Coordinates of C-alpha atoms in Angstrom, one line a residue:
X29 CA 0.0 0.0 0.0
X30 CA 1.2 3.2 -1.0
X31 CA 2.0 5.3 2.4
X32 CA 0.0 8.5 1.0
X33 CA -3.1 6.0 1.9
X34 CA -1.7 5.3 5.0
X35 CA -3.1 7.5 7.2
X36 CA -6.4 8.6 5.4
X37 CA -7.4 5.2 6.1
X38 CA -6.2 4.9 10.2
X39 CA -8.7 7.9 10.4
X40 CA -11.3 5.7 9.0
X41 CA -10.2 2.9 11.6
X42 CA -9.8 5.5 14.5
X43 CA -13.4 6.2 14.0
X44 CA -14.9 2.5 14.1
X45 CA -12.8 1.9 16.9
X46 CA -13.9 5.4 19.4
X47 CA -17.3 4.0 18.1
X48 CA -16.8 0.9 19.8
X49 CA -15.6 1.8 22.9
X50 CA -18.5 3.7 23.5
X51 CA -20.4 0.8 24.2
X52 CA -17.7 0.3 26.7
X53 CA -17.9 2.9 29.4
X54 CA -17.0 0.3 31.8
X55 CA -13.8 -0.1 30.5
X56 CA -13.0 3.1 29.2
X57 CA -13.5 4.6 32.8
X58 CA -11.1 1.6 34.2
X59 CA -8.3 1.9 31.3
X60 CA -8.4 5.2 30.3
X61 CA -9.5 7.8 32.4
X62 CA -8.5 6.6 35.6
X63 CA -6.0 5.2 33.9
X64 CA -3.9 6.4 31.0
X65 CA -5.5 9.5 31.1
X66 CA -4.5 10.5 34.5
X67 CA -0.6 10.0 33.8
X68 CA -1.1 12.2 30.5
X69 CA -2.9 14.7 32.0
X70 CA -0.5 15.2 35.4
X71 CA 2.3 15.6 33.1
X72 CA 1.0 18.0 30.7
X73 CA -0.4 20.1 33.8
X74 CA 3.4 19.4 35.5
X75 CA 4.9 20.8 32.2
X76 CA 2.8 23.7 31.0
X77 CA 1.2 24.4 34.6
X78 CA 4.1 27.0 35.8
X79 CA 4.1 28.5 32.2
X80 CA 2.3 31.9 32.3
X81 CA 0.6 32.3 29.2
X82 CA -1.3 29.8 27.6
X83 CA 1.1 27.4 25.1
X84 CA -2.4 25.4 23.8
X85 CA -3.8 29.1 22.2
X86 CA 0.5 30.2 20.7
X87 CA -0.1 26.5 18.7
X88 CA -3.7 27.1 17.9
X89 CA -2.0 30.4 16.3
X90 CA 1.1 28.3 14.8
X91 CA -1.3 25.8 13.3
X92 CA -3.7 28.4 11.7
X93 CA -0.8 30.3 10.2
X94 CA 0.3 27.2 8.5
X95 CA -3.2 25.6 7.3
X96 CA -3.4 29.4 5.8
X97 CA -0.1 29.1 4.2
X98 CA -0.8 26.0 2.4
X99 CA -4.1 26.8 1.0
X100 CA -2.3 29.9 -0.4
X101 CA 0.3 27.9 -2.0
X102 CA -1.7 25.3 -3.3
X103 CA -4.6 27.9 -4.7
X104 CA -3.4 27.3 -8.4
X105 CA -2.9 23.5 -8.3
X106 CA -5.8 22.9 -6.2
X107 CA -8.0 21.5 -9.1
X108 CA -5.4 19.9 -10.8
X109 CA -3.8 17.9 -8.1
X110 CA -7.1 17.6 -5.9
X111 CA -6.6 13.7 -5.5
X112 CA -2.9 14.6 -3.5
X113 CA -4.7 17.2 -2.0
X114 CA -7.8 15.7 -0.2
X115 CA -5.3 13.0 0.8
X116 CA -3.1 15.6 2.6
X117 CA -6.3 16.8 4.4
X118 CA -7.2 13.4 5.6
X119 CA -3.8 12.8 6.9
X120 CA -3.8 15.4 9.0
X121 CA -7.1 14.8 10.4
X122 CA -5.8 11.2 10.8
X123 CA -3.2 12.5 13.2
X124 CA -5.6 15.0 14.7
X125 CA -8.3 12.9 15.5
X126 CA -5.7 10.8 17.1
X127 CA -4.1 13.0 19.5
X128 CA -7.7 14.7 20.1
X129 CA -8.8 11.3 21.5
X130 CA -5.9 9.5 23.2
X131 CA -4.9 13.1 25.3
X132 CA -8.7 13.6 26.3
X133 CA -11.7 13.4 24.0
X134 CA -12.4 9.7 24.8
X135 CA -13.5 11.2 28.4
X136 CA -16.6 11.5 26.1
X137 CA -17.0 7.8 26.7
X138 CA -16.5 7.2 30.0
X139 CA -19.3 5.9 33.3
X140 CA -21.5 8.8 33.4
X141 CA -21.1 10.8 36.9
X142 CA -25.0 10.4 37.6
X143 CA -24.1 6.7 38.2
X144 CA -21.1 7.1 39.8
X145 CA -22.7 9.3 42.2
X146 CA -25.7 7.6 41.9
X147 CA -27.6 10.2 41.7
X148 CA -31.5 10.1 39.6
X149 CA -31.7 11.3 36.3
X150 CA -35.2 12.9 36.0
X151 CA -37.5 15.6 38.5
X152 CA -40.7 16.6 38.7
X153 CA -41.8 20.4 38.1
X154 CA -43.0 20.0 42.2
X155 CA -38.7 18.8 42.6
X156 CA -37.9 22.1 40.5
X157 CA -39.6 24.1 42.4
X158 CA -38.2 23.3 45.9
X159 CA -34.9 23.4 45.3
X160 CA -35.2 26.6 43.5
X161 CA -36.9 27.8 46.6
X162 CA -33.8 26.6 48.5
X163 CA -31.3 28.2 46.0
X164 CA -33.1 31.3 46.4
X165 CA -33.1 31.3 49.8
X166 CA -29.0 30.1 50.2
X167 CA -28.4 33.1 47.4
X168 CA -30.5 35.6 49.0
X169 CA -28.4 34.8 52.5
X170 CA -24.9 34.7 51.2
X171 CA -25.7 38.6 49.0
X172 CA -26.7 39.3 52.6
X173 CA -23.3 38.0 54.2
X174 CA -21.0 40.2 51.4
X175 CA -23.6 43.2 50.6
X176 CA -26.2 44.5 53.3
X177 CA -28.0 46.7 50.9
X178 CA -30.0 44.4 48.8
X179 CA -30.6 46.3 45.7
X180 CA -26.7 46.3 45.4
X181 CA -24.9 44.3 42.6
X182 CA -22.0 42.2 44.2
X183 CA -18.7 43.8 43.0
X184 CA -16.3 40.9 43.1
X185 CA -12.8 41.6 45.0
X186 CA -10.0 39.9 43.9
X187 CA -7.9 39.8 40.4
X188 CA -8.2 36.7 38.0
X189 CA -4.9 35.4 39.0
X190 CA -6.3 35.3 42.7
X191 CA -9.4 33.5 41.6
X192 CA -7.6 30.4 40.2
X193 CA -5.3 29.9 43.1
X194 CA -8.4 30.0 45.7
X195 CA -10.0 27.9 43.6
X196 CA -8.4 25.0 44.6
X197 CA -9.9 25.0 48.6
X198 CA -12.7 24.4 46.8
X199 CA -11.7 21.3 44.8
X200 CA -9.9 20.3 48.5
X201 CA -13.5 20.3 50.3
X202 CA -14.9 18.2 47.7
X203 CA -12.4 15.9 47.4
X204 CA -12.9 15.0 51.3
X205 CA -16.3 13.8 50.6
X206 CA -15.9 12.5 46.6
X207 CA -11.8 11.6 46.6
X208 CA -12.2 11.0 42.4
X209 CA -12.5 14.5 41.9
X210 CA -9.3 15.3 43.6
X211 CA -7.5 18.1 42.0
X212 CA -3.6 18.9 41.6
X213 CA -0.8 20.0 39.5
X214 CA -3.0 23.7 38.3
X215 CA -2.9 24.5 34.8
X216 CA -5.6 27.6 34.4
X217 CA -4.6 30.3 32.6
X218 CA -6.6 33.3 30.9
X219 CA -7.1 32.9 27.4
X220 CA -5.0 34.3 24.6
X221 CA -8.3 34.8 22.9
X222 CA -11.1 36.4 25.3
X223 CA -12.4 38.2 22.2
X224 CA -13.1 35.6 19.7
X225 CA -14.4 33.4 22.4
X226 CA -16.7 36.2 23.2
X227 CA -18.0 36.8 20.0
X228 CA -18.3 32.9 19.7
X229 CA -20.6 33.2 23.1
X230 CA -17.9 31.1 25.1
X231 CA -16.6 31.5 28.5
X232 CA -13.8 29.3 28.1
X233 CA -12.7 25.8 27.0
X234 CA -10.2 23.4 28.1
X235 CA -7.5 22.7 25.4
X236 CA -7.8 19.2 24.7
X237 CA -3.8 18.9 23.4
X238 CA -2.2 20.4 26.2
X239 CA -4.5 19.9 29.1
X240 CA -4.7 24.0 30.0
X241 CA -7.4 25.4 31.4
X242 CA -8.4 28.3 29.3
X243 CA -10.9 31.1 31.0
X244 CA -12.1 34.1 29.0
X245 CA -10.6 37.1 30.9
X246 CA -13.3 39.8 29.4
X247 CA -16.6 38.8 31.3
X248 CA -18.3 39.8 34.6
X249 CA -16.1 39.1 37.3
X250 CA -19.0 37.4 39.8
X251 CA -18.9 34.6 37.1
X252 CA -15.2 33.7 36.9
X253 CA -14.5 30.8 40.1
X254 CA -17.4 28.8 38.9
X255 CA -15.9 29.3 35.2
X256 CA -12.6 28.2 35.8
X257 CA -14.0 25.7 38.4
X258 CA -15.9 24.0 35.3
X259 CA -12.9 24.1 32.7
X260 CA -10.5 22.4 36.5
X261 CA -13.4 19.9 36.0
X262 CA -12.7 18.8 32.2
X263 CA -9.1 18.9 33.3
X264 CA -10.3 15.9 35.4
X265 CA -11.7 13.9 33.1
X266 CA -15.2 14.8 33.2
X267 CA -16.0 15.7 29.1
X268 CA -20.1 16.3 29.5
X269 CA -20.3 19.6 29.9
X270 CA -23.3 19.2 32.5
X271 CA -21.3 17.0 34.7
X272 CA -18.3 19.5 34.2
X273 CA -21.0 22.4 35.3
X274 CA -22.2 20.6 38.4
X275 CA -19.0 19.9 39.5
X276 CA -17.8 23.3 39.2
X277 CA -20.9 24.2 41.3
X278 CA -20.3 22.0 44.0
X279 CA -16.0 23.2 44.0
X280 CA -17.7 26.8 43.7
X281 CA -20.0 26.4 46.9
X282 CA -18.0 24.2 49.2
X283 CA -15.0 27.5 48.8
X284 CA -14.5 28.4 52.4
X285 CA -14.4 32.4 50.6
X286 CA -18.1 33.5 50.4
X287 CA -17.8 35.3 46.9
X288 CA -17.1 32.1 45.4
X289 CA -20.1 30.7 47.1
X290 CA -21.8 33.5 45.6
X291 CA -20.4 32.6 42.5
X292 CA -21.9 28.8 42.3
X293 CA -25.0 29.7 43.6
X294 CA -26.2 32.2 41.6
X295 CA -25.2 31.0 38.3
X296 CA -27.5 27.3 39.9
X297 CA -30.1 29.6 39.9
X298 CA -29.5 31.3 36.9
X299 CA -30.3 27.6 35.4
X300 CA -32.9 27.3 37.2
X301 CA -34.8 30.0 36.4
X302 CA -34.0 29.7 33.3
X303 CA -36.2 26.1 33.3
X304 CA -39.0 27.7 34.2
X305 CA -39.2 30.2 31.7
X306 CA -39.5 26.9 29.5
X307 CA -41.7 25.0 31.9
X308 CA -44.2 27.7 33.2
X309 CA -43.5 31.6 33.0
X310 CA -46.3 32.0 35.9
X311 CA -44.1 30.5 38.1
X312 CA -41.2 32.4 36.9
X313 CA -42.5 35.7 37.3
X314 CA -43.2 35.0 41.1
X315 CA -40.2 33.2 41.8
X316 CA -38.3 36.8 40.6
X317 CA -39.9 38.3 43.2
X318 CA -38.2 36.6 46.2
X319 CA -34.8 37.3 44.8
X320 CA -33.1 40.4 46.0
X321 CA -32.6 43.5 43.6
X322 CA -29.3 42.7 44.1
X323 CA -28.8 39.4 42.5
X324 CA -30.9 40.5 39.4
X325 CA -28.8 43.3 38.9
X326 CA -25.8 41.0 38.3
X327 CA -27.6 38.8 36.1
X328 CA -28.3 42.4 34.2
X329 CA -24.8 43.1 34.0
X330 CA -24.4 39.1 32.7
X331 CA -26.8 40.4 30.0
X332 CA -25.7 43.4 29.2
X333 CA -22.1 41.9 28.7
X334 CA -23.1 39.0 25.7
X335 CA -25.5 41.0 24.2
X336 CA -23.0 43.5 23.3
X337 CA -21.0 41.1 21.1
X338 CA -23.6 38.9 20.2
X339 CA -23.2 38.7 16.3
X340 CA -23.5 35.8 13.4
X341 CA -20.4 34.2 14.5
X342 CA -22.1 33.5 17.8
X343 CA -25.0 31.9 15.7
X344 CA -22.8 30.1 13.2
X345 CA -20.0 28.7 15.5
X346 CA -22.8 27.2 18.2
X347 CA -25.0 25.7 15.8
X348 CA -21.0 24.0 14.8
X349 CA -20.3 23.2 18.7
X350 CA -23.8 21.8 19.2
X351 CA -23.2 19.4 16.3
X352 CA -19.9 19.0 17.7
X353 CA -21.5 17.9 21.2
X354 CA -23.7 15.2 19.4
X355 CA -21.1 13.7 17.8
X356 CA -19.4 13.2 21.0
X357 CA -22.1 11.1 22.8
X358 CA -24.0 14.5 24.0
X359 CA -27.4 13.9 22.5
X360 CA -28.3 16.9 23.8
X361 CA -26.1 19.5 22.8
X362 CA -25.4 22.8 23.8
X363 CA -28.5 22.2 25.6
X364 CA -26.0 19.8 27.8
X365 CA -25.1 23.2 29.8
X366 CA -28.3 23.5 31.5
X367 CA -28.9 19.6 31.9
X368 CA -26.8 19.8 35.2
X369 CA -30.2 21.4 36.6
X370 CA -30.8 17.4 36.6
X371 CA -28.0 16.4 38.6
X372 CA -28.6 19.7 41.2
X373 CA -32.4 18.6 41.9
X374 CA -31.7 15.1 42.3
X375 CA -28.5 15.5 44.4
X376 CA -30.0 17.4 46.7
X377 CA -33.5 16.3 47.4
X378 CA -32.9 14.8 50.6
X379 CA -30.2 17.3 51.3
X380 CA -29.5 20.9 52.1
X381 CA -28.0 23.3 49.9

């Protein structure tokens, strides 16, 4: 076989095989991520962790550069050599697909948290509607503890760099209680590019080559712990992004610093209430009027913030991501995000918040 074939056809072997492991979660949870994963992942965050700036975004820059080069260069021959061409393509996706999958994406495979926390998968409106109560309450209380006036917005204290070092108490509370989501060896950085991630509607990804946690730096500040909390989570393992939202809740809330609580509890209830504009805008309205002035002035400020950038590219590159999502066991989609509203009602039915 001729070796321009080569790799065109592993890609077509690569994805038979993710296929099949996907019917495998037992397995891919034992051999790869608490397995192979784990070593990769520690030494990427051991090498690029103390680095500053974010290395994953300078080869996202390199490798643009590059794919623009050669589509210059081959502009004139692209018809008549299109056979080479394609092939070229294909290789590279071979080689992409490849290191996309064994340095994280087959996470997307793995036992699914709800089990391993064996926690229920569906809730009734009535379930809804108590634990919003709840988070209303808890929210209300801590905007109490940081601001007395009510009808304040809370104006969050400390610098980005600050945020992702306290972060970590939080991950150490949880990990007394769940030891799996342990965390060590930080790699969080602030992305090289807030702005296109804004304009995409994104507020920030974990690289999946080089294991960095990468937080957009332009947003509201009360949003940022339970941000970089969720992208600390993917860094574990944990590829659904509902399961990467609730655990960044859960590291957000069990912070010992009380605007981090503030942090994981509004953004709950931001979900929440978002739910029941779907499910019943009766209940909505009334629900908005137990939540202090306060509160609803950050979510304002939330607003305000997106809508300002919101363009096509928004539009264009989440109706990409949402396919993206499906095609990586997330039948729902972007609609994954708010699916962690599951795992929140169910978690805490017989619990506090």
């Amino acid at each position: 076989m001729k070796r321009k074939f080569i790799l065109p056809l592993l890609l077509l072997i690569q994805i038979v095989l993710v296929k099949i492991f996907s019917f495998f979660p037992e397995f891919v949870e034992g051999f790869y991520s608490n397995g192979l994963y784990v070593g990769i992942s520690r030494f990427s965050r051991i090498a690029l962790g103390p680095i500053p700036f974010s290395v994953g975004d300078c080869i996202y820059f390199i490798v643009i550069f590059f794919i623009l080069k050669w589509l210059w260069q081959k502009r004139k021959s692209w018809k008549s050599e299109w056979k080479l061409n394609a092939l070229r393509i294909l290789s590279c996706l071979s080689v992409f697909y490849f290191l996309f999958n064994i340095l994280w994406a087959m996470n997307y495979h793995r036992v699914r948290l709800f089990e391993k926390m064996e926690i229920q998968k569906d809730y009734s409106d009535a379930d809804l509607l108590v634990f919003t109560k709840k988070l209303i309450e808890k929210t209300n209380a801590i905007h109490n503890q940081i601001e007395k006036n009510d009808r304040f917005k809370i104006i969050f204290p400390y610098t980005q760099e600050q945020v992702f070092a306290m972060n970590l108490n939080g991950y150490q509370s949880l990990s007394r209680e769940y030891p799996f989501l342990k965390y060590e060896k930080p790699s969080i950085k602030k992305s090289l590019i807030s702005l296109p991630l804004t304009y995409m509607g994104f507020s920030g990804y974990l690289n999946p080559f080089t294991n960095e946690a990468q937080v957009n730096d332009m947003g509201p500040m009360y949003n940022f712990p339970m941000t970089s909390c969720h992208e600390m989570a993917h860094q574990l393992g944990y590829a659904s992004e509902s399961e990467a939202n609730f655990i960044g809740f859960l590291a957000s809330i069990k912070n010992e610093n009380v605007y981090f609580q503030y942090s994981g509890y509004s953004i709950a209830l931001r979900y929440c209430l978002r739910n029941w504009k779907i499910r019943d805008e009766k209940v909505l309205k009334q629900l908005l009027k137990t939540i202090h002035p306060g509160i609803l002035a950050n979510y304002k400020e939330s607003e305000d913030f997106w809508d300002q950038y919101e363009t096509f590219i928004e539009t264009g590159f989440k109706i990409f991501y949402d396919n993206f999502l499906k095609f990586n066991q997330q039948k729902d989609g972007l609609e994954s995000y708010s699916k962690f509203v599951n795992l929140m009602v169910n978690y805490y039915k017989n619990k506090e918040v």
